PDB file of C-alpha atoms and ligand atoms in Angstrom:
ATOM      1  CA  UNK A1402     -41.508 -65.871 119.480  1.00 68.00           C
ATOM      2  CA  UNK A1403     -38.999 -63.436 118.615  1.00 90.00           C
ATOM      3  CA  UNK A1404     -38.892 -60.740 115.711  1.00 96.00           C
ATOM      4  CA  UNK A1405     -34.947 -60.716 114.147  1.00 98.00           C
ATOM      5  CA  UNK A1406     -36.800 -57.516 111.878  1.00 98.00           C
ATOM      6  CA  UNK A1407     -39.892 -55.411 112.406  1.00 98.00           C
ATOM      7  CA  UNK A1408     -40.910 -51.993 110.840  1.00 98.00           C
ATOM      8  CA  UNK A1409     -43.238 -50.371 112.444  1.00 98.00           C
ATOM      9  CA  UNK A1410     -45.204 -47.939 110.387  1.00 98.00           C
ATOM     10  CA  UNK A1411     -43.593 -47.772 108.318  1.00 98.00           C
ATOM     11  CA  UNK A1412     -44.094 -45.113 105.002  1.00 98.00           C
ATOM     12  CA  UNK A1413     -41.870 -45.395 101.891  1.00 98.00           C
ATOM     13  CA  UNK A1414     -40.999 -43.146  99.006  1.00 98.00           C
ATOM     14  CA  UNK A1415     -40.167 -42.095  95.642  1.00 97.00           C
ATOM     15  CA  UNK A1416     -38.964 -38.627  95.694  1.00 95.00           C
ATOM     16  CA  UNK A1417     -41.995 -36.912  97.350  1.00 94.00           C
ATOM     17  CA  UNK A1418     -44.390 -39.950  95.667  1.00 97.00           C
ATOM     18  CA  UNK A1419     -45.556 -42.130  98.706  1.00 98.00           C
ATOM     19  CA  UNK A1420     -46.138 -45.609  97.863  1.00 98.00           C
ATOM     20  CA  UNK A1421     -45.984 -47.959 101.084  1.00 98.00           C
ATOM     21  CA  UNK A1422     -47.966 -45.897 103.849  1.00 98.00           C
ATOM     22  CA  UNK A1423     -47.592 -47.163 106.478  1.00 98.00           C
ATOM     23  CA  UNK A1424     -47.118 -50.584 107.767  1.00 98.00           C
ATOM     24  CA  UNK A1425     -46.087 -52.966 110.107  1.00 98.00           C
ATOM     25  CA  UNK A1426     -44.431 -56.131 109.345  1.00 98.00           C
ATOM     26  CA  UNK A1427     -42.443 -58.543 111.459  1.00 97.00           C
ATOM     27  CA  UNK A1428     -39.630 -61.631 110.637  1.00 98.00           C
ATOM     28  CA  UNK A1429     -39.102 -64.446 113.086  1.00 96.00           C
ATOM     29  CA  UNK A1430     -35.719 -65.116 113.933  1.00 96.00           C
ATOM     30  CA  UNK A1431     -34.878 -67.971 112.279  1.00 95.00           C
ATOM     31  CA  UNK A1432     -38.463 -68.064 110.562  1.00 96.00           C
ATOM     32  CA  UNK A1433     -39.158 -67.144 106.799  1.00 97.00           C
ATOM     33  CA  UNK A1434     -42.652 -64.430 105.976  1.00 98.00           C
ATOM     34  CA  UNK A1435     -44.021 -64.061 103.065  1.00 97.00           C
ATOM     35  CA  UNK A1436     -45.118 -60.582 102.018  1.00 97.00           C
ATOM     36  CA  UNK A1437     -48.157 -61.467  98.852  1.00 94.00           C
ATOM     37  CA  UNK A1438     -49.571 -58.612  96.931  1.00 92.00           C
ATOM     38  CA  UNK A1439     -50.108 -57.927  93.832  1.00 90.00           C
ATOM     39  CA  UNK A1440     -47.846 -56.270  90.226  1.00 91.00           C
ATOM     40  CA  UNK A1441     -47.197 -52.360  91.790  1.00 94.00           C
ATOM     41  CA  UNK A1442     -48.306 -53.509  95.819  1.00 95.00           C
ATOM     42  CA  UNK A1443     -44.993 -51.638  97.451  1.00 97.00           C
ATOM     43  CA  UNK A1444     -43.848 -55.595  97.512  1.00 97.00           C
ATOM     44  CA  UNK A1445     -40.425 -54.232  96.146  1.00 97.00           C
ATOM     45  CA  UNK A1446     -39.632 -50.871  97.320  1.00 98.00           C
ATOM     46  CA  UNK A1447     -40.466 -52.571 101.871  1.00 98.00           C
ATOM     47  CA  UNK A1448     -37.305 -54.263 100.899  1.00 98.00           C
ATOM     48  CA  UNK A1449     -35.521 -51.391  99.022  1.00 97.00           C
ATOM     49  CA  UNK A1450     -36.858 -49.397 102.351  1.00 98.00           C
ATOM     50  CA  UNK A1451     -35.467 -52.470 105.046  1.00 98.00           C
ATOM     51  CA  UNK A1452     -31.541 -52.415 102.697  1.00 97.00           C
ATOM     52  CA  UNK A1453     -31.307 -48.510 103.136  1.00 97.00           C
ATOM     53  CA  UNK A1454     -32.142 -48.148  99.041  1.00 96.00           C
ATOM     54  CA  UNK A1455     -35.649 -45.102  98.832  1.00 97.00           C
ATOM     55  CA  UNK A1456     -35.736 -42.320 101.872  1.00 96.00           C
ATOM     56  CA  UNK A1457     -38.331 -44.350 104.786  1.00 97.00           C
ATOM     57  CA  UNK A1458     -40.056 -43.133 107.686  1.00 98.00           C
ATOM     58  CA  UNK A1459     -41.000 -45.061 110.457  1.00 98.00           C
ATOM     59  CA  UNK A1460     -39.027 -48.077 112.177  1.00 98.00           C
ATOM     60  CA  UNK A1461     -37.199 -50.969 111.379  1.00 98.00           C
ATOM     61  CA  UNK A1462     -35.557 -52.621 113.658  1.00 98.00           C
ATOM     62  CA  UNK A1463     -33.139 -55.441 113.146  1.00 98.00           C
ATOM     63  CA  UNK A1464     -32.123 -57.814 116.147  1.00 95.00           C
ATOM     64  CA  UNK A1465     -32.150 -54.290 118.567  1.00 91.00           C
ATOM     65  CA  UNK A1466     -30.702 -52.170 115.562  1.00 95.00           C
ATOM     66  CA  UNK A1467     -32.435 -49.360 113.472  1.00 96.00           C
ATOM     67  CA  UNK A1468     -31.642 -50.295 109.832  1.00 97.00           C
ATOM     68  CA  UNK A1469     -33.985 -46.371 109.276  1.00 95.00           C
ATOM     69  CA  UNK A1470     -30.983 -43.354 109.121  1.00 90.00           C
ATOM     70  CA  UNK A1471     -28.672 -45.611 108.274  1.00 96.00           C
ATOM     71  CA  UNK A1472     -27.049 -46.299 105.039  1.00 96.00           C
ATOM     72  CA  UNK A1473     -27.233 -49.305 102.587  1.00 95.00           C
ATOM     73  CA  UNK A1474     -23.160 -51.011 103.562  1.00 93.00           C
ATOM     74  CA  UNK A1475     -24.645 -50.101 107.670  1.00 95.00           C
ATOM     75  CA  UNK A1476     -27.587 -52.514 106.588  1.00 96.00           C
ATOM     76  CA  UNK A1477     -25.932 -55.791 104.668  1.00 94.00           C
ATOM     77  CA  UNK A1478     -22.633 -55.518 107.800  1.00 93.00           C
ATOM     78  CA  UNK A1479     -25.336 -55.275 110.007  1.00 96.00           C
ATOM     79  CA  UNK A1480     -26.025 -59.090 108.226  1.00 96.00           C
ATOM     80  CA  UNK A1481     -29.252 -58.174 106.011  1.00 97.00           C
ATOM     81  CA  UNK A1482     -28.621 -59.772 102.086  1.00 95.00           C
ATOM     82  CA  UNK A1483     -30.411 -58.139  99.675  1.00 95.00           C
ATOM     83  CA  UNK A1484     -31.307 -60.564  96.542  1.00 95.00           C
ATOM     84  CA  UNK A1485     -32.864 -57.439  94.150  1.00 93.00           C
ATOM     85  CA  UNK A1486     -35.471 -58.512  91.105  1.00 88.00           C
ATOM     86  CA  UNK A1487     -33.769 -59.041  88.545  1.00 82.00           C
ATOM     87  CA  UNK A1488     -31.193 -61.050  90.598  1.00 80.00           C
ATOM     88  CA  UNK A1489     -28.552 -57.972  89.473  1.00 82.00           C
ATOM     89  CA  UNK A1490     -24.725 -60.607  89.031  1.00 88.00           C
ATOM     90  CA  UNK A1491     -22.337 -59.154  86.973  1.00 90.00           C
ATOM     91  CA  UNK A1492     -23.468 -61.152  84.570  1.00 91.00           C
ATOM     92  CA  UNK A1493     -19.829 -59.806  83.233  1.00 93.00           C
ATOM     93  CA  UNK A1494     -18.053 -61.984  85.926  1.00 94.00           C
ATOM     94  CA  UNK A1495     -18.154 -65.546  86.631  1.00 95.00           C
ATOM     95  CA  UNK A1496     -19.517 -67.452  88.723  1.00 96.00           C
ATOM     96  CA  UNK A1497     -17.651 -67.824  90.875  1.00 94.00           C
ATOM     97  CA  UNK A1498     -16.042 -64.309  90.058  1.00 93.00           C
ATOM     98  CA  UNK A1499     -19.293 -63.582  91.886  1.00 93.00           C
ATOM     99  CA  UNK A1500     -18.800 -64.889  94.760  1.00 93.00           C
ATOM    100  CA  UNK A1501     -15.907 -63.523  95.845  1.00 89.00           C
ATOM    101  CA  UNK A1502     -17.560 -60.643  95.817  1.00 84.00           C
ATOM    102  CA  UNK A1503     -19.772 -61.282  98.042  1.00 69.00           C
ATOM    103  CA  UNK A1504     -17.166 -62.421 100.297  1.00 62.00           C
ATOM    104  CA  UNK A1505     -16.983 -59.520 102.388  1.00 57.00           C
ATOM    105  CA  UNK A1506     -13.871 -61.545 104.458  1.00 60.00           C
ATOM    106  CA  UNK A1507     -10.944 -63.063 104.602  1.00 67.00           C
ATOM    107  CA  UNK A1508      -9.477 -64.805 101.129  1.00 69.00           C
ATOM    108  CA  UNK A1509      -9.555 -67.754 103.151  1.00 75.00           C
ATOM    109  CA  UNK A1510     -13.048 -67.293 104.674  1.00 76.00           C
ATOM    110  CA  UNK A1511     -14.195 -66.780 100.822  1.00 83.00           C
ATOM    111  CA  UNK A1512     -12.717 -69.755 100.070  1.00 86.00           C
ATOM    112  CA  UNK A1513     -14.693 -72.454 102.210  1.00 88.00           C
ATOM    113  CA  UNK A1514     -17.856 -70.067 101.680  1.00 90.00           C
ATOM    114  CA  UNK A1515     -17.846 -70.956  98.133  1.00 94.00           C
ATOM    115  CA  UNK A1516     -16.870 -74.060  98.559  1.00 94.00           C
ATOM    116  CA  UNK A1517     -20.287 -73.732 100.848  1.00 94.00           C
ATOM    117  CA  UNK A1518     -21.846 -72.704  98.278  1.00 95.00           C
ATOM    118  CA  UNK A1519     -21.047 -75.333  95.739  1.00 97.00           C
ATOM    119  CA  UNK A1520     -22.284 -77.722  98.169  1.00 96.00           C
ATOM    120  CA  UNK A1521     -25.806 -75.489  97.867  1.00 96.00           C
ATOM    121  CA  UNK A1522     -26.003 -75.310  94.336  1.00 96.00           C
ATOM    122  CA  UNK A1523     -23.868 -77.340  92.713  1.00 96.00           C
ATOM    123  CA  UNK A1524     -24.633 -76.588  89.137  1.00 96.00           C
ATOM    124  CA  UNK A1525     -22.951 -73.255  90.513  1.00 97.00           C
ATOM    125  CA  UNK A1526     -19.104 -76.075  90.772  1.00 97.00           C
ATOM    126  CA  UNK A1527     -20.074 -77.101  87.083  1.00 97.00           C
ATOM    127  CA  UNK A1528     -20.606 -73.378  85.865  1.00 97.00           C
ATOM    128  CA  UNK A1529     -18.333 -72.249  87.881  1.00 97.00           C
ATOM    129  CA  UNK A1530     -15.822 -70.709  84.789  1.00 97.00           C
ATOM    130  CA  UNK A1531     -18.691 -69.787  82.553  1.00 97.00           C
ATOM    131  CA  UNK A1532     -19.772 -66.129  82.837  1.00 96.00           C
ATOM    132  CA  UNK A1533     -22.871 -65.423  84.657  1.00 95.00           C
ATOM    133  CA  UNK A1534     -24.694 -63.546  81.354  1.00 94.00           C
ATOM    134  CA  UNK A1535     -24.190 -67.521  80.118  1.00 95.00           C
ATOM    135  CA  UNK A1536     -26.419 -68.784  83.308  1.00 95.00           C
ATOM    136  CA  UNK A1537     -30.079 -69.579  83.283  1.00 94.00           C
ATOM    137  CA  UNK A1538     -32.715 -68.044  84.316  1.00 94.00           C
ATOM    138  CA  UNK A1539     -32.370 -70.562  87.814  1.00 94.00           C
ATOM    139  CA  UNK A1540     -28.835 -70.447  87.701  1.00 95.00           C
ATOM    140  CA  UNK A1541     -28.485 -67.116  87.660  1.00 95.00           C
ATOM    141  CA  UNK A1542     -31.168 -67.728  90.678  1.00 95.00           C
ATOM    142  CA  UNK A1543     -29.418 -69.351  92.770  1.00 96.00           C
ATOM    143  CA  UNK A1544     -25.915 -67.279  92.594  1.00 96.00           C
ATOM    144  CA  UNK A1545     -27.629 -65.107  92.819  1.00 96.00           C
ATOM    145  CA  UNK A1546     -28.861 -66.081  96.185  1.00 96.00           C
ATOM    146  CA  UNK A1547     -25.599 -68.045  97.585  1.00 95.00           C
ATOM    147  CA  UNK A1548     -24.131 -63.978  96.397  1.00 94.00           C
ATOM    148  CA  UNK A1549     -26.095 -63.429  99.321  1.00 93.00           C
ATOM    149  CA  UNK A1550     -25.180 -65.658 101.328  1.00 93.00           C
ATOM    150  CA  UNK A1551     -21.851 -65.792 100.814  1.00 92.00           C
ATOM    151  CA  UNK A1552     -21.192 -62.194 103.731  1.00 88.00           C
ATOM    152  CA  UNK A1553     -22.924 -65.502 106.377  1.00 91.00           C
ATOM    153  CA  UNK A1554     -26.167 -62.904 107.209  1.00 95.00           C
ATOM    154  CA  UNK A1555     -28.692 -63.452 109.848  1.00 97.00           C
ATOM    155  CA  UNK A1556     -31.710 -62.354 107.427  1.00 98.00           C
ATOM    156  CA  UNK A1557     -31.919 -63.066 103.803  1.00 97.00           C
ATOM    157  CA  UNK A1558     -34.569 -60.335 102.014  1.00 97.00           C
ATOM    158  CA  UNK A1559     -36.071 -62.842  98.255  1.00 97.00           C
ATOM    159  CA  UNK A1560     -37.798 -60.381  95.678  1.00 97.00           C
ATOM    160  CA  UNK A1561     -39.897 -62.562  93.861  1.00 95.00           C
ATOM    161  CA  UNK A1562     -36.821 -65.899  93.449  1.00 94.00           C
ATOM    162  CA  UNK A1563     -39.560 -67.510  91.030  1.00 93.00           C
ATOM    163  CA  UNK A1564     -39.589 -63.930  88.694  1.00 92.00           C
ATOM    164  CA  UNK A1565     -39.651 -65.894  84.866  1.00 91.00           C
ATOM    165  CA  UNK A1566     -38.622 -69.654  85.987  1.00 93.00           C
ATOM    166  CA  UNK A1567     -40.655 -72.990  84.705  1.00 91.00           C
ATOM    167  CA  UNK A1568     -42.239 -74.628  87.915  1.00 91.00           C
ATOM    168  CA  UNK A1569     -40.186 -77.275  88.177  1.00 92.00           C
ATOM    169  CA  UNK A1570     -37.240 -75.109  88.058  1.00 93.00           C
ATOM    170  CA  UNK A1571     -38.974 -73.022  90.302  1.00 93.00           C
ATOM    171  CA  UNK A1572     -39.693 -75.868  92.984  1.00 92.00           C
ATOM    172  CA  UNK A1573     -36.238 -76.749  93.043  1.00 92.00           C
ATOM    173  CA  UNK A1574     -35.128 -73.530  94.162  1.00 93.00           C
ATOM    174  CA  UNK A1575     -37.654 -73.383  97.019  1.00 94.00           C
ATOM    175  CA  UNK A1576     -36.638 -76.437  97.987  1.00 94.00           C
ATOM    176  CA  UNK A1577     -33.267 -74.536  98.452  1.00 94.00           C
ATOM    177  CA  UNK A1578     -34.085 -71.792 100.683  1.00 94.00           C
ATOM    178  CA  UNK A1579     -36.355 -74.080 102.774  1.00 94.00           C
ATOM    179  CA  UNK A1580     -32.866 -76.430 103.516  1.00 94.00           C
ATOM    180  CA  UNK A1581     -30.630 -73.365 103.597  1.00 94.00           C
ATOM    181  CA  UNK A1582     -33.093 -71.543 106.210  1.00 94.00           C
ATOM    182  CA  UNK A1583     -32.977 -74.961 107.973  1.00 94.00           C
ATOM    183  CA  UNK A1584     -29.020 -75.660 108.227  1.00 94.00           C
ATOM    184  CA  UNK A1585     -28.094 -71.454 108.152  1.00 92.00           C
ATOM    185  CA  UNK A1586     -30.325 -70.211 110.693  1.00 92.00           C
ATOM    186  CA  UNK A1587     -30.943 -67.586 108.255  1.00 97.00           C
ATOM    187  CA  UNK A1588     -34.168 -65.893 108.910  1.00 97.00           C
ATOM    188  CA  UNK A1589     -36.054 -64.903 105.185  1.00 98.00           C
ATOM    189  CA  UNK A1590     -38.630 -62.373 104.345  1.00 98.00           C
ATOM    190  CA  UNK A1591     -39.487 -64.072 100.719  1.00 97.00           C
ATOM    191  CA  UNK A1592     -41.654 -61.692  97.671  1.00 97.00           C
ATOM    192  CA  UNK A1593     -43.360 -63.684  95.895  1.00 91.00           C
ATOM    193  CA  UNK A1594     -46.416 -63.840  93.472  1.00 83.00           C
ATOM    194  CA  UNK A1595     -46.108 -67.781  93.136  1.00 83.00           C
ATOM    195  CA  UNK A1596     -48.052 -67.683  96.660  1.00 88.00           C
ATOM    196  CA  UNK A1597     -49.856 -71.424  96.852  1.00 88.00           C
ATOM    197  CA  UNK A1598     -45.715 -72.011  96.937  1.00 88.00           C
ATOM    198  CA  UNK A1599     -44.983 -69.403  99.432  1.00 92.00           C
ATOM    199  CA  UNK A1600     -47.149 -70.120 101.567  1.00 93.00           C
ATOM    200  CA  UNK A1601     -46.445 -73.492 101.667  1.00 92.00           C
ATOM    201  CA  UNK A1602     -42.273 -73.279 103.171  1.00 92.00           C
ATOM    202  CA  UNK A1603     -43.999 -69.382 105.313  1.00 96.00           C
ATOM    203  CA  UNK A1604     -44.722 -69.584 108.384  1.00 96.00           C
ATOM    204  CA  UNK A1605     -45.571 -66.458 108.726  1.00 97.00           C
ATOM    205  CA  UNK A1606     -47.690 -64.276 105.240  1.00 96.00           C
ATOM    206  CA  UNK A1607     -48.766 -60.046 104.504  1.00 96.00           C
ATOM    207  CA  UNK A1608     -51.305 -59.569 102.097  1.00 94.00           C
ATOM    208  CA  UNK A1609     -49.972 -55.652 100.574  1.00 95.00           C
ATOM    209  CA  UNK A1610     -52.225 -54.126  98.380  1.00 94.00           C
ATOM    210  CA  UNK A1611     -51.929 -50.905  96.678  1.00 96.00           C
ATOM    211  CA  UNK A1612     -49.657 -49.904  99.688  1.00 98.00           C
ATOM    212  CA  UNK A1613     -51.572 -51.201 103.233  1.00 98.00           C
ATOM    213  CA  UNK A1614     -51.233 -54.257 105.102  1.00 97.00           C
ATOM    214  CA  UNK A1615     -55.322 -55.501 104.558  1.00 94.00           C
ATOM    215  CA  UNK A1616     -54.189 -59.479 105.683  1.00 93.00           C
ATOM    216  CA  UNK A1617     -51.449 -60.586 107.290  1.00 95.00           C
ATOM    217  CA  UNK A1618     -52.123 -64.257 110.159  1.00 96.00           C
ATOM    218  CA  UNK A1619     -50.521 -67.645 109.922  1.00 96.00           C
ATOM    219  CA  UNK A1620     -49.143 -68.903 106.117  1.00 95.00           C
ATOM    220  CA  UNK A1621     -51.851 -71.841 106.585  1.00 94.00           C
ATOM    221  CA  UNK A1622     -54.664 -69.054 107.954  1.00 94.00           C
ATOM    222  CA  UNK A1623     -53.996 -67.760 104.803  1.00 92.00           C
ATOM    223  CA  UNK A1624     -53.522 -70.362 102.325  1.00 91.00           C
ATOM    224  CA  UNK A1625     -56.744 -70.876 103.863  1.00 90.00           C
ATOM    225  CA  UNK A1626     -58.161 -67.967 103.823  1.00 87.00           C
ATOM    226  CA  UNK A1627     -61.707 -67.077 100.651  1.00 85.00           C
ATOM    227  CA  UNK A1628     -61.280 -64.276  99.567  1.00 80.00           C
ATOM    228  CA  UNK A1629     -56.939 -65.354  99.120  1.00 81.00           C
ATOM    229  CA  UNK A1630     -57.856 -68.299  97.940  1.00 83.00           C
ATOM    230  CA  UNK A1631     -60.016 -66.770  94.982  1.00 81.00           C
ATOM    231  CA  UNK A1632     -57.794 -63.588  94.115  1.00 79.00           C
ATOM    232  CA  UNK A1633     -54.472 -64.901  94.912  1.00 75.00           C
ATOM    233  CA  UNK A1634     -54.489 -69.289  94.682  1.00 73.00           C
ATOM    234  CA  UNK A1635     -56.583 -69.597  91.935  1.00 68.00           C
ATOM    235  CA  UNK A1636     -58.973 -72.761  93.420  1.00 63.00           C
TER     236      UNK A1636
HETATM  237  N1  ADP B  19     -38.232 -46.265  90.587  1.00 83.27           N
HETATM  238  C1  ADP B  19     -39.053 -45.231  90.772  1.00 83.27           C
HETATM  239  N2  ADP B  19     -40.071 -44.494  90.896  1.00 83.27           N
HETATM  240  C2  ADP B  19     -41.163 -44.197  91.101  1.00 83.27           C
HETATM  241  N3  ADP B  19     -41.812 -45.121  91.417  1.00 83.27           N
HETATM  242  C3  ADP B  19     -41.169 -46.504  90.981  1.00 83.27           C
HETATM  243  C4  ADP B  19     -40.426 -46.570  91.068  1.00 83.27           C
HETATM  244  N4  ADP B  19     -40.722 -47.743  91.228  1.00 83.27           N
HETATM  245  C5  ADP B  19     -41.904 -48.260  91.769  1.00 83.27           C
HETATM  246  N5  ADP B  19     -42.469 -47.016  91.809  1.00 83.27           N
HETATM  247  C6  ADP B  19     -43.592 -47.677  91.868  1.00 83.27           C
HETATM  248  O1  ADP B  19     -44.571 -48.206  93.676  1.00 83.27           O
HETATM  249  C7  ADP B  19     -45.672 -48.548  93.140  1.00 83.27           C
HETATM  250  C8  ADP B  19     -44.641 -50.232  93.856  1.00 83.27           C
HETATM  251  O2  ADP B  19     -44.515 -50.097  93.713  1.00 83.27           O
HETATM  252  P1  ADP B  19     -43.055 -51.813  93.795  1.00 83.27           P
HETATM  253  O3  ADP B  19     -43.405 -51.879  95.332  1.00 83.27           O
HETATM  254  O4  ADP B  19     -42.574 -52.349  92.428  1.00 83.27           O
HETATM  255  O5  ADP B  19     -44.524 -53.325  93.585  1.00 83.27           O
HETATM  256  P2  ADP B  19     -43.803 -54.641  93.644  1.00 83.27           P
HETATM  257  O6  ADP B  19     -42.998 -54.991  94.050  1.00 83.27           O
HETATM  258  O7  ADP B  19     -45.587 -54.817  95.034  1.00 83.27           O
HETATM  259  O8  ADP B  19     -44.746 -54.861  91.982  1.00 83.27           O
HETATM  260  C9  ADP B  19     -46.417 -48.972  92.120  1.00 83.27           C
HETATM  261  O9  ADP B  19     -47.392 -47.864  91.735  1.00 83.27           O
HETATM  262  C10 ADP B  19     -44.364 -48.486  91.244  1.00 83.27           C
HETATM  263  O10 ADP B  19     -45.555 -48.206  89.641  1.00 83.27           O
HETATM  264 MG1   MG B  20     -41.632 -55.916  92.891  1.00 83.27          MG
END
C-alpha cells in the first residue's frame, strides 16, 4: 500500500541540540501508525518536525510534497492536522467558538462541519456554550480532535491523546479515533505511551529510543515481541 507520509533520515533539533537522529518512518494511506517510546525518546519532537515546528534535516514527504522547508501554516493547508500534547484548545472560548476557529472554510461549510463533529462527539454538542477551560480532560481531548478534523485533513497527527485520562475515557477516545479513521478516510499517526491499546488499533508501529528507531514492523509483530511486552506492555 502507498505511503501518505514518509520520513527519510529525519533529524530534529532544538537550537544546536539534535534530539532525533535520522529516522525513517512511513504512514500508509488510510492506515494508523503508532510511534511508541518512553518519556524523552523524541516522539513529540518527531511530530513537531513533521508539522514544521522545529528545525529538521532529511526529507519529509506528504502525498508527494516536501513538508520540510514549508511553514507550519502551509503544512496545515496541505491537510496535516496536529493535535499537540496538552491539547491546545482556547480555554477562554466556548466549545463552538473553538470549532469555528478550526474551520478554515466558508461559514456554511463550517456549520456543516460543526454538526459533523457533534455527530462524533455528542458530549461537545451538549457543552457547546461552555468555555473550553471548564471541560473535563476527556472532553478537552475530544474538542482538540474535533478542531483538528474541522479542516477535513488527510493526515491526523495525535500526540498522546490518552494522557492523564481515566482508562474508560481512554477507551472511548480510541473507539472514536478508529471510527473517524474509517469514516473520514483519514490516515493517522499516533504517539502513545499506552502501548497495549495503541497496538490493538494500529497497523504499523515504531519504537523510538533516545532519538533512534530501534524496532518497527506490523503492530501485531511488535505486540508479540518479548522485549516490547516486557518494557512497554508489562506482561
Ligand atoms: N523545547 C525543548 N527545548 C529543548 N529540548 C527539548 C525541548 N522539548 C523537548 N526537549 C528534549 O528533547 C528530547 C525529546 O523530547 P520529546 O520529543 O518531548 O520526547 P517524548 O515526546 O518522546 O517524551 C528530550 O531529551 C527533551 O528533554
Ligand atoms: Mg511527548
